mmCIF file of C-alpha atoms and ligand atoms in Angstrom:
data_model
loop_
_atom_site.group_PDB
_atom_site.id
_atom_site.type_symbol
_atom_site.label_atom_id
_atom_site.label_comp_id
_atom_site.label_asym_id
_atom_site.label_seq_id
_atom_site.Cartn_x
_atom_site.Cartn_y
_atom_site.Cartn_z
ATOM 1 C CA UNK U 268 176.549 161.501 42.011
ATOM 2 C CA UNK U 269 179.910 162.164 43.604
ATOM 3 C CA UNK U 270 179.741 164.877 46.249
ATOM 4 C CA UNK U 271 182.525 166.566 48.190
ATOM 5 C CA UNK U 272 181.640 168.127 51.550
ATOM 6 C CA UNK U 273 184.337 170.400 52.975
ATOM 7 C CA UNK U 274 184.234 171.259 56.673
ATOM 8 C CA UNK U 275 182.200 168.119 57.334
ATOM 9 C CA UNK U 276 183.800 167.563 60.772
ATOM 10 C CA UNK U 277 182.156 170.532 62.483
ATOM 11 C CA UNK U 278 178.773 171.204 64.052
ATOM 12 C CA UNK U 279 176.557 171.118 60.955
ATOM 13 C CA UNK U 280 178.610 168.680 58.870
ATOM 14 C CA UNK U 281 177.632 165.433 60.621
ATOM 15 C CA UNK U 282 173.932 166.150 59.952
ATOM 16 C CA UNK U 283 174.631 167.158 56.371
ATOM 17 C CA UNK U 284 176.500 163.910 55.754
ATOM 18 C CA UNK U 285 173.733 161.819 57.337
ATOM 19 C CA UNK U 286 171.033 163.591 55.389
ATOM 20 C CA UNK U 287 172.792 163.536 52.021
ATOM 21 C CA UNK U 288 173.626 159.859 52.575
ATOM 22 C CA UNK U 289 169.926 159.089 53.111
ATOM 23 C CA UNK U 290 168.619 161.329 50.320
ATOM 24 C CA UNK U 291 171.125 160.116 47.722
ATOM 25 C CA UNK U 292 171.900 156.554 48.774
ATOM 26 C CA UNK U 293 173.784 155.829 45.549
ATOM 27 C CA UNK U 294 176.066 158.859 45.866
ATOM 28 C CA UNK U 295 179.755 158.683 46.713
ATOM 29 C CA UNK U 296 180.549 161.106 49.515
ATOM 30 C CA UNK U 297 183.963 162.608 50.167
ATOM 31 C CA UNK U 298 184.744 164.610 53.298
ATOM 32 C CA UNK U 299 187.560 167.171 53.512
ATOM 33 C CA UNK U 300 188.412 168.876 56.780
ATOM 34 C CA UNK U 301 191.320 170.220 58.753
ATOM 35 C CA UNK U 302 190.006 168.492 61.878
ATOM 36 C CA UNK U 303 190.215 171.409 64.313
ATOM 37 C CA UNK U 304 187.227 170.062 66.232
ATOM 38 C CA UNK U 305 187.595 166.377 65.394
ATOM 39 C CA UNK U 306 188.069 165.519 69.077
ATOM 40 C CA UNK U 307 185.022 167.473 70.275
ATOM 41 C CA UNK U 308 182.438 164.720 69.979
ATOM 42 C CA UNK U 309 179.266 164.905 72.035
ATOM 43 C CA UNK U 310 177.656 161.518 72.555
ATOM 44 C CA UNK U 311 178.114 160.491 68.929
ATOM 45 C CA UNK U 312 177.120 156.838 68.561
ATOM 46 C CA UNK U 313 179.936 156.335 66.034
ATOM 47 C CA UNK U 314 182.627 158.544 64.548
ATOM 48 C CA UNK U 315 180.423 160.624 62.207
ATOM 49 C CA UNK U 316 183.055 160.430 59.442
ATOM 50 C CA UNK U 317 182.407 156.668 59.094
ATOM 51 C CA UNK U 318 179.409 157.787 57.051
ATOM 52 C CA UNK U 319 181.475 159.175 54.181
ATOM 53 C CA UNK U 320 183.159 156.953 51.595
ATOM 54 C CA UNK U 321 186.470 158.714 51.998
ATOM 55 C CA UNK U 322 187.640 161.235 54.592
ATOM 56 C CA UNK U 323 190.522 163.550 53.702
ATOM 57 C CA UNK U 324 192.390 165.695 56.219
ATOM 58 C CA UNK U 325 193.693 168.877 54.705
ATOM 59 C CA UNK U 326 193.536 172.621 54.394
ATOM 60 C CA UNK U 327 191.159 174.159 51.846
ATOM 61 C CA UNK U 328 193.870 176.780 51.310
ATOM 62 C CA UNK U 329 195.961 174.017 49.674
ATOM 63 C CA UNK U 330 193.207 171.962 48.155
ATOM 64 C CA UNK U 331 194.534 169.042 46.061
ATOM 65 C CA UNK U 332 193.028 169.525 42.602
ATOM 66 C CA UNK U 333 193.004 165.808 41.802
ATOM 67 C CA UNK U 334 190.107 165.351 44.261
ATOM 68 C CA UNK U 335 187.923 167.305 41.842
ATOM 69 C CA UNK U 336 188.101 164.652 39.135
ATOM 70 C CA UNK U 337 184.664 163.235 38.251
ATOM 71 C CA UNK U 338 183.035 165.244 41.006
ATOM 72 C CA UNK U 339 179.436 166.430 40.488
ATOM 73 C CA UNK U 340 178.961 168.762 43.429
ATOM 74 C CA UNK U 341 180.728 170.566 46.260
ATOM 75 C CA UNK U 342 179.119 171.580 49.534
ATOM 76 C CA UNK U 343 181.563 174.110 50.954
ATOM 77 C CA UNK U 344 181.100 174.272 54.724
ATOM 78 C CA UNK U 345 184.771 174.720 55.676
ATOM 79 C CA UNK U 346 185.158 178.024 57.479
ATOM 80 C CA UNK U 347 186.156 179.895 60.569
ATOM 81 C CA UNK U 348 182.582 180.049 61.492
ATOM 82 C CA UNK U 349 181.650 182.701 64.008
ATOM 83 C CA UNK U 350 182.367 186.278 65.067
ATOM 84 C CA UNK U 351 184.664 185.627 68.068
ATOM 85 C CA UNK U 352 186.909 183.300 66.041
ATOM 86 C CA UNK U 353 186.844 185.748 63.121
ATOM 87 C CA UNK U 354 187.969 188.519 65.475
ATOM 88 C CA UNK U 355 190.775 186.473 67.026
ATOM 89 C CA UNK U 356 192.018 185.106 63.681
ATOM 90 C CA UNK U 357 191.062 187.769 61.178
ATOM 91 C CA UNK U 358 193.604 187.023 58.438
ATOM 92 C CA UNK U 359 192.954 183.291 58.522
ATOM 93 C CA UNK U 360 189.211 183.949 58.395
ATOM 94 C CA UNK U 361 189.631 185.945 55.217
ATOM 95 C CA UNK U 362 191.985 183.344 53.705
ATOM 96 C CA UNK U 363 189.798 180.336 54.512
ATOM 97 C CA UNK U 364 186.266 181.686 54.212
ATOM 98 C CA UNK U 365 186.837 183.917 51.208
ATOM 99 C CA UNK U 366 190.057 183.355 49.256
ATOM 100 C CA UNK U 367 190.158 179.557 49.519
ATOM 101 C CA UNK U 368 186.446 179.279 48.672
ATOM 102 C CA UNK U 369 186.880 181.298 45.487
ATOM 103 C CA UNK U 370 189.976 179.351 44.493
ATOM 104 C CA UNK U 371 188.124 176.088 45.117
ATOM 105 C CA UNK U 372 185.163 177.280 43.037
ATOM 106 C CA UNK U 373 187.416 178.353 40.146
ATOM 107 C CA UNK U 374 189.238 175.018 40.131
ATOM 108 C CA UNK U 375 185.939 173.177 40.423
ATOM 109 C CA UNK U 376 184.541 174.996 37.421
ATOM 110 C CA UNK U 377 187.644 174.176 35.422
ATOM 111 C CA UNK U 378 187.293 170.520 36.435
ATOM 112 C CA UNK U 379 183.674 170.559 35.209
ATOM 113 C CA UNK U 380 182.053 170.165 38.609
ATOM 114 C CA UNK U 381 178.469 171.266 37.941
ATOM 115 C CA UNK U 382 177.222 172.409 41.343
ATOM 116 C CA UNK U 383 178.790 174.573 44.050
ATOM 117 C CA UNK U 384 177.001 175.244 47.323
ATOM 118 C CA UNK U 385 178.370 177.888 49.654
ATOM 119 C CA UNK U 386 177.360 178.069 53.323
ATOM 120 C CA UNK U 387 176.675 181.786 53.650
ATOM 121 C CA UNK U 388 175.040 183.599 56.537
ATOM 122 C CA UNK U 389 172.230 186.018 57.357
ATOM 123 C CA UNK U 390 174.708 187.752 59.669
ATOM 124 C CA UNK U 391 175.639 189.803 56.603
ATOM 125 C CA UNK U 392 172.564 191.962 57.351
ATOM 126 C CA UNK U 393 174.321 193.086 60.558
ATOM 127 C CA UNK U 394 172.380 195.672 62.518
ATOM 128 C CA UNK U 395 169.276 196.305 60.465
ATOM 129 C CA UNK U 396 166.236 198.150 61.761
ATOM 130 C CA UNK U 397 162.784 198.094 60.227
ATOM 131 C CA UNK U 398 161.343 195.510 57.893
ATOM 132 C CA UNK U 399 162.549 191.963 57.540
ATOM 133 C CA UNK U 400 165.555 191.836 55.207
ATOM 134 C CA UNK U 401 165.244 190.178 51.840
ATOM 135 C CA UNK U 402 168.040 189.188 49.468
ATOM 136 C CA UNK U 403 168.100 192.587 47.765
ATOM 137 C CA UNK U 404 168.209 194.595 51.016
ATOM 138 C CA UNK U 405 171.456 196.469 51.689
ATOM 139 C CA UNK U 406 174.100 194.408 53.414
ATOM 140 C CA UNK U 407 175.737 195.632 56.599
ATOM 141 C CA UNK U 408 178.462 193.145 57.582
ATOM 142 C CA UNK U 409 179.914 194.216 60.911
ATOM 143 C CA UNK U 410 182.501 191.539 61.578
ATOM 144 C CA UNK U 411 185.398 189.807 59.809
ATOM 145 C CA UNK U 412 183.210 186.706 59.621
ATOM 146 C CA UNK U 413 180.243 188.462 58.014
ATOM 147 C CA UNK U 414 182.552 190.399 55.661
ATOM 148 C CA UNK U 415 184.156 187.142 54.484
ATOM 149 C CA UNK U 416 180.726 185.828 53.514
ATOM 150 C CA UNK U 417 179.832 189.023 51.616
ATOM 151 C CA UNK U 418 183.127 188.980 49.666
ATOM 152 C CA UNK U 419 182.693 185.298 48.824
ATOM 153 C CA UNK U 420 179.199 185.782 47.433
ATOM 154 C CA UNK U 421 180.387 188.760 45.364
ATOM 155 C CA UNK U 422 183.243 186.762 43.823
ATOM 156 C CA UNK U 423 181.193 183.594 43.296
ATOM 157 C CA UNK U 424 178.493 185.409 41.347
ATOM 158 C CA UNK U 425 180.509 185.989 38.138
ATOM 159 C CA UNK U 426 181.707 182.367 38.099
ATOM 160 C CA UNK U 427 178.201 180.950 37.750
ATOM 161 C CA UNK U 428 176.883 179.906 34.365
ATOM 162 C CA UNK U 429 174.866 177.144 32.724
ATOM 163 C CA UNK U 430 177.521 174.551 33.461
ATOM 164 C CA UNK U 431 178.412 175.827 36.955
ATOM 165 C CA UNK U 432 175.424 176.330 39.221
ATOM 166 C CA UNK U 433 176.224 178.301 42.394
ATOM 167 C CA UNK U 434 173.920 178.485 45.408
ATOM 168 C CA UNK U 435 174.773 180.644 48.410
ATOM 169 C CA UNK U 436 172.610 179.589 51.318
ATOM 170 C CA UNK U 437 172.337 182.525 53.711
ATOM 171 C CA UNK U 438 171.629 180.467 56.787
ATOM 172 C CA UNK U 439 169.905 181.767 59.881
ATOM 173 C CA UNK U 440 171.715 181.109 63.177
ATOM 174 C CA UNK U 441 171.953 177.380 63.685
ATOM 175 C CA UNK U 442 170.600 175.537 66.698
ATOM 176 C CA UNK U 443 169.975 171.963 67.763
ATOM 177 C CA UNK U 444 171.747 168.804 68.822
ATOM 178 C CA UNK U 445 174.712 167.460 66.848
ATOM 179 C CA UNK U 446 177.435 164.827 67.093
ATOM 180 C CA UNK U 447 179.674 167.872 67.677
ATOM 181 C CA UNK U 448 177.450 170.156 69.715
ATOM 182 C CA UNK U 449 178.421 173.838 70.107
ATOM 183 C CA UNK U 450 177.308 176.016 72.977
ATOM 184 C CA UNK U 451 178.442 179.270 71.347
ATOM 185 C CA UNK U 452 175.089 179.590 69.567
ATOM 186 C CA UNK U 453 172.349 181.552 71.267
ATOM 187 C CA UNK U 454 169.661 178.889 71.762
ATOM 188 C CA UNK U 455 172.137 176.105 72.534
ATOM 189 C CA UNK U 456 173.763 178.401 75.108
ATOM 190 C CA UNK U 457 170.442 179.122 76.822
ATOM 191 C CA UNK U 458 169.472 175.456 77.032
ATOM 192 C CA UNK U 459 172.927 174.564 78.388
ATOM 193 C CA UNK U 460 172.642 177.285 81.053
ATOM 194 C CA UNK U 461 169.189 176.044 82.021
ATOM 195 C CA UNK U 462 170.339 172.413 82.268
ATOM 196 C CA UNK U 463 173.633 173.062 84.077
ATOM 197 C CA UNK U 464 172.701 175.807 86.518
ATOM 198 C CA UNK U 465 169.013 176.657 86.086
ATOM 199 C CA UNK U 466 170.154 180.075 84.909
ATOM 200 C CA UNK U 467 170.009 181.884 81.587
ATOM 201 C CA UNK U 468 172.155 184.991 81.308
ATOM 202 C CA UNK U 469 171.199 187.262 78.454
ATOM 203 C CA UNK U 470 174.193 189.454 77.762
ATOM 204 C CA UNK U 471 172.136 192.121 75.999
ATOM 205 C CA UNK U 472 168.813 193.751 76.854
ATOM 206 C CA UNK U 473 167.159 190.806 75.091
ATOM 207 C CA UNK U 474 165.647 192.914 72.338
ATOM 208 C CA UNK U 475 167.752 191.915 69.286
ATOM 209 C CA UNK U 476 166.056 189.948 66.572
ATOM 210 C CA UNK U 477 167.697 186.742 65.483
ATOM 211 C CA UNK U 478 166.346 184.262 62.940
ATOM 212 C CA UNK U 479 167.161 180.660 63.823
ATOM 213 C CA UNK U 480 167.158 177.330 62.031
ATOM 214 C CA UNK U 481 167.519 173.769 63.258
ATOM 215 C CA UNK U 482 170.665 172.032 61.935
ATOM 216 C CA UNK U 483 168.567 169.256 60.430
ATOM 217 C CA UNK U 484 166.598 171.799 58.424
ATOM 218 C CA UNK U 485 169.908 173.254 57.196
ATOM 219 C CA UNK U 486 170.783 169.800 55.898
ATOM 220 C CA UNK U 487 167.444 169.644 54.061
ATOM 221 C CA UNK U 488 168.200 172.985 52.400
ATOM 222 C CA UNK U 489 171.532 171.600 51.213
ATOM 223 C CA UNK U 490 169.745 168.569 49.779
ATOM 224 C CA UNK U 491 167.522 170.978 47.830
ATOM 225 C CA UNK U 492 170.478 173.012 46.574
ATOM 226 C CA UNK U 493 172.175 169.867 45.268
ATOM 227 C CA UNK U 494 169.390 169.268 42.774
ATOM 228 C CA UNK U 495 167.675 172.634 42.392
ATOM 229 C CA UNK U 496 166.372 173.635 38.998
ATOM 230 C CA UNK U 497 168.294 176.726 37.798
ATOM 231 C CA UNK U 498 165.351 177.875 35.672
ATOM 232 C CA UNK U 499 163.876 178.906 39.031
ATOM 233 C CA UNK U 500 166.367 181.200 40.723
ATOM 234 C CA UNK U 501 169.098 181.308 38.062
ATOM 235 C CA UNK U 502 172.617 179.898 37.696
ATOM 236 C CA UNK U 503 173.666 182.030 40.658
ATOM 237 C CA UNK U 504 171.336 182.217 43.603
ATOM 238 C CA UNK U 505 171.843 183.755 47.030
ATOM 239 C CA UNK U 506 168.894 182.939 49.240
ATOM 240 C CA UNK U 507 167.951 183.442 52.887
ATOM 241 C CA UNK U 508 167.404 180.058 54.492
ATOM 242 C CA UNK U 509 165.031 179.818 57.424
ATOM 243 C CA UNK U 510 161.374 180.564 58.049
ATOM 244 C CA UNK U 511 159.355 183.595 59.114
ATOM 245 C CA UNK U 512 158.079 181.915 62.271
ATOM 246 C CA UNK U 513 161.678 181.431 63.454
ATOM 247 C CA UNK U 514 162.338 185.226 63.600
ATOM 248 C CA UNK U 515 162.638 185.600 67.375
ATOM 249 C CA UNK U 516 163.851 188.213 69.780
ATOM 250 C CA UNK U 517 166.595 186.883 72.037
ATOM 251 C CA UNK U 518 164.434 187.297 75.163
ATOM 252 C CA UNK U 519 161.672 185.206 73.553
ATOM 253 C CA UNK U 520 164.175 182.404 73.066
ATOM 254 C CA UNK U 521 165.092 182.510 76.744
ATOM 255 C CA UNK U 522 161.408 182.493 77.738
ATOM 256 C CA UNK U 523 160.749 179.476 75.528
ATOM 257 C CA UNK U 524 163.617 177.596 77.179
ATOM 258 C CA UNK U 525 162.225 178.482 80.618
ATOM 259 C CA UNK U 526 158.852 177.070 79.570
ATOM 260 C CA UNK U 527 160.389 173.709 78.691
ATOM 261 C CA UNK U 528 162.837 173.539 81.619
ATOM 262 C CA UNK U 529 161.070 174.585 84.830
ATOM 263 C CA UNK U 530 162.418 176.802 87.627
ATOM 264 C CA UNK U 531 164.932 178.587 85.433
ATOM 265 C CA UNK U 532 165.931 182.108 86.291
ATOM 266 C CA UNK U 533 166.410 184.509 83.369
ATOM 267 C CA UNK U 534 168.638 187.511 83.900
ATOM 268 C CA UNK U 535 168.436 190.284 81.365
ATOM 269 C CA UNK U 536 171.099 192.941 81.463
ATOM 270 C CA UNK U 537 168.846 196.004 81.208
ATOM 271 C CA UNK U 538 171.827 198.358 81.088
ATOM 272 C CA UNK U 539 173.589 196.535 78.283
ATOM 273 C CA UNK U 540 174.180 198.513 75.130
ATOM 274 C CA UNK U 541 172.000 197.234 72.313
ATOM 275 C CA UNK U 542 173.467 194.187 70.565
ATOM 276 C CA UNK U 543 175.219 195.187 67.360
ATOM 277 C CA UNK U 544 173.639 192.277 65.535
ATOM 278 C CA UNK U 545 169.891 192.476 65.155
ATOM 279 C CA UNK U 546 167.969 191.594 62.068
ATOM 280 C CA UNK U 547 164.661 190.140 61.005
ATOM 281 C CA UNK U 548 164.817 188.169 57.802
ATOM 282 C CA UNK U 549 162.322 187.636 55.012
ATOM 283 C CA UNK U 550 162.183 184.091 53.649
ATOM 284 C CA UNK U 551 159.744 184.601 50.749
ATOM 285 C CA UNK U 552 162.302 183.680 48.105
ATOM 286 C CA UNK U 553 163.245 180.443 49.854
ATOM 287 C CA UNK U 554 159.537 179.519 50.105
ATOM 288 C CA UNK U 555 159.169 180.169 46.397
ATOM 289 C CA UNK U 556 162.213 178.275 45.147
ATOM 290 C CA UNK U 557 162.211 175.407 47.672
ATOM 291 C CA UNK U 558 158.560 174.748 48.565
ATOM 292 C CA UNK U 559 159.255 171.089 49.386
ATOM 293 C CA UNK U 560 162.297 171.775 51.571
ATOM 294 C CA UNK U 561 160.941 174.283 54.050
ATOM 295 C CA UNK U 562 162.074 174.017 57.681
ATOM 296 C CA UNK U 563 160.023 171.465 59.594
ATOM 297 C CA UNK U 564 161.305 171.824 63.144
ATOM 298 C CA UNK U 565 159.686 174.057 65.739
ATOM 299 C CA UNK U 566 161.345 175.872 68.601
ATOM 300 C CA UNK U 567 159.946 173.776 71.455
ATOM 301 C CA UNK U 568 160.932 170.448 69.865
ATOM 302 C CA UNK U 569 164.422 171.811 69.230
ATOM 303 C CA UNK U 570 164.755 172.894 72.874
ATOM 304 C CA UNK U 571 163.516 169.484 74.059
ATOM 305 C CA UNK U 572 166.044 167.693 71.837
ATOM 306 C CA UNK U 573 168.862 169.882 73.120
ATOM 307 C CA UNK U 574 167.796 169.296 76.728
ATOM 308 C CA UNK U 575 167.612 165.527 76.192
ATOM 309 C CA UNK U 576 170.935 165.506 74.352
ATOM 310 C CA UNK U 577 172.652 167.419 77.160
ATOM 311 C CA UNK U 578 171.082 165.195 79.825
ATOM 312 C CA UNK U 579 172.258 162.077 78.017
ATOM 313 C CA UNK U 580 175.774 163.598 77.986
ATOM 314 C CA UNK U 581 175.362 163.988 81.782
ATOM 315 C CA UNK U 582 176.127 167.650 81.139
ATOM 316 C CA UNK U 583 176.601 169.566 84.394
ATOM 317 C CA UNK U 584 179.434 171.979 83.621
ATOM 318 C CA UNK U 585 178.343 175.416 84.849
ATOM 319 C CA UNK U 586 181.617 176.786 83.484
ATOM 320 C CA UNK U 587 180.909 175.553 79.948
ATOM 321 C CA UNK U 588 181.818 178.956 78.488
ATOM 322 C CA UNK U 589 185.405 177.914 79.171
ATOM 323 C CA UNK U 590 185.061 174.415 77.756
ATOM 324 C CA UNK U 591 185.726 172.896 74.358
ATOM 325 C CA UNK U 592 182.030 173.222 73.562
ATOM 326 C CA UNK U 593 182.954 176.804 72.600
ATOM 327 C CA UNK U 594 184.829 176.893 69.307
ATOM 328 C CA UNK U 595 186.943 179.917 70.184
ATOM 329 C CA UNK U 596 188.233 178.070 73.256
ATOM 330 C CA UNK U 597 189.262 175.077 71.159
ATOM 331 C CA UNK U 598 191.200 177.189 68.662
ATOM 332 C CA UNK U 599 192.789 179.329 71.381
ATOM 333 C CA UNK U 600 193.902 176.236 73.232
ATOM 334 C CA UNK U 601 195.335 174.660 70.065
ATOM 335 C CA UNK U 602 197.180 177.910 69.501
ATOM 336 C CA UNK U 603 198.474 178.193 73.093
ATOM 337 C CA UNK U 604 199.714 174.621 73.118
ATOM 338 C CA UNK U 605 201.545 175.237 69.853
ATOM 339 C CA UNK U 606 199.550 172.794 67.754
ATOM 340 C CA UNK U 607 198.491 175.465 65.277
ATOM 341 C CA UNK U 608 200.030 178.678 63.993
ATOM 342 C CA UNK U 609 198.559 182.181 64.045
ATOM 343 C CA UNK U 610 197.373 181.488 60.488
ATOM 344 C CA UNK U 611 195.640 178.341 61.759
ATOM 345 C CA UNK U 612 197.884 175.787 60.113
ATOM 346 C CA UNK U 613 198.800 172.567 61.903
ATOM 347 C CA UNK U 614 202.358 172.527 63.242
ATOM 348 C CA UNK U 615 204.126 169.266 62.581
ATOM 349 C CA UNK U 616 205.881 167.918 65.705
ATOM 350 C CA UNK U 617 205.018 170.875 67.968
HETATM 351 N N1 NAD G 709 176.471 177.588 62.823
HETATM 352 C C1 NAD G 709 175.780 178.621 62.295
HETATM 353 O O1 NAD G 709 174.976 179.281 62.967
HETATM 354 C C2 NAD G 709 175.933 178.991 60.857
HETATM 355 C C3 NAD G 709 175.061 179.915 60.334
HETATM 356 C C4 NAD G 709 175.230 180.320 59.046
HETATM 357 C C5 NAD G 709 176.242 179.764 58.289
HETATM 358 N N2 NAD G 709 177.086 178.855 58.808
HETATM 359 C C6 NAD G 709 178.175 178.329 57.978
HETATM 360 O O2 NAD G 709 178.047 176.919 57.833
HETATM 361 C C7 NAD G 709 179.337 176.325 57.748
HETATM 362 C C8 NAD G 709 179.489 175.236 58.785
HETATM 363 O O3 NAD G 709 179.255 175.790 60.077
HETATM 364 P P1 NAD G 709 179.518 174.983 61.413
HETATM 365 O O4 NAD G 709 178.667 175.634 62.440
HETATM 366 O O5 NAD G 709 179.419 173.538 61.188
HETATM 367 O O6 NAD G 709 181.038 175.401 61.683
HETATM 368 P P2 NAD G 709 182.185 174.603 62.491
HETATM 369 O O7 NAD G 709 183.173 175.626 62.912
HETATM 370 O O8 NAD G 709 181.584 173.767 63.533
HETATM 371 O O9 NAD G 709 182.806 173.680 61.362
HETATM 372 C C9 NAD G 709 183.609 174.186 60.346
HETATM 373 C C10 NAD G 709 184.559 173.096 59.912
HETATM 374 O O10 NAD G 709 185.460 173.649 58.939
HETATM 375 C C11 NAD G 709 186.742 173.122 59.189
HETATM 376 N N3 NAD G 709 187.774 174.009 58.664
HETATM 377 C C12 NAD G 709 188.099 175.251 59.097
HETATM 378 N N4 NAD G 709 189.134 175.736 58.390
HETATM 379 C C13 NAD G 709 189.454 174.800 57.475
HETATM 380 C C14 NAD G 709 190.444 174.728 56.462
HETATM 381 N N5 NAD G 709 191.315 175.721 56.262
HETATM 382 N N6 NAD G 709 190.497 173.624 55.694
HETATM 383 C C15 NAD G 709 189.635 172.591 55.887
HETATM 384 N N7 NAD G 709 188.671 172.612 56.856
HETATM 385 C C16 NAD G 709 188.588 173.702 57.641
HETATM 386 C C17 NAD G 709 186.828 172.986 60.701
HETATM 387 O O11 NAD G 709 187.813 172.035 61.084
HETATM 388 C C18 NAD G 709 185.412 172.552 61.059
HETATM 389 O O12 NAD G 709 185.299 171.153 61.119
HETATM 390 C C19 NAD G 709 180.345 177.457 57.915
HETATM 391 O O13 NAD G 709 180.736 177.903 56.625
HETATM 392 C C20 NAD G 709 179.544 178.526 58.596
HETATM 393 O O14 NAD G 709 180.057 179.815 58.344
HETATM 394 C C21 NAD G 709 176.958 178.441 60.085
#
């Protein structure tokens, strides 16, 4: 198998590469990334990209078609990957997450690549009261980021057929340690606050529901999607990826962190307006189609790994919300220093 992983130099990518490398030891792996966060390593034992056979630096908006020759599968992770970045760089978010993904899929189909995996997101359920949302529940994307994922799924669907299998993995919110750790994710943020200052600040009233998944379990889902049988699920499949027991309210996450890391003070903003994003998700379909690739991690182990990872980084920065462990800060700084344009293209000789 020859597999291309776009966006492999981010938070999830290093785990995906490691996992795919182990699961398919004979496969040739190509990485393709713009490298926005290449310098944001967190205690990585080696440069994670040493694990691919070939690393390309480039923009998915100008993807060189010759890289598609003899390729069997694409794992498309490249994206502007959260709400704050999507808000700050709305046009680029649409271009990269949606337009470039569809263009890549069309070219891939033409080049006879058989499998296309799209990293989608449960955030497309937006603010959703009542029962846990399943794949056929109405979508309510509230942000540029979530909208880009909805548009991509809609335009990928008609491309799928017997020779072009498309899987959109609607991931829960990621958490866990990585070679490029991010602290702009709810659980990672809470553990960082607990380690650095013994404080967890919940910026809402703590009530929103948020399904979570450990990054390593995301990588296992991608392994499944690479070889899934289309007779179960169809040529096009959009599936929620996570597990029912990981549907938590934000305040429960904070309490779990305080159980693992003693003497931590939790402050809940009781007057905060309700968070706009709150959704419980139903994972029945994922259980049915991927019974052998269900999430294995539990919350406490994930918190312990994050704590240990941060301690081994000698992490003490109480002001980490202004550090390069927040993706929006990295992009804003690249922009302010003139290294990238408003459309998030590298500037040569800034
Ligand atoms: N982290 C989560 O909670 C989560 C949840 C659901 C889905 N996802 C999706 O999973 C994927 C990976 O997420 P992540 O957390 O690793 O994100 P990340 O921001 O850490 O990594 C994304 C990578 O894409 C690259 N990239 C961005 N624009 C590019 C372009 N134009 N050309 C080439 N590369 C480009 C970046 O340099 C970066 O290395 C994204 O598609 C994201 O939307 C993430």
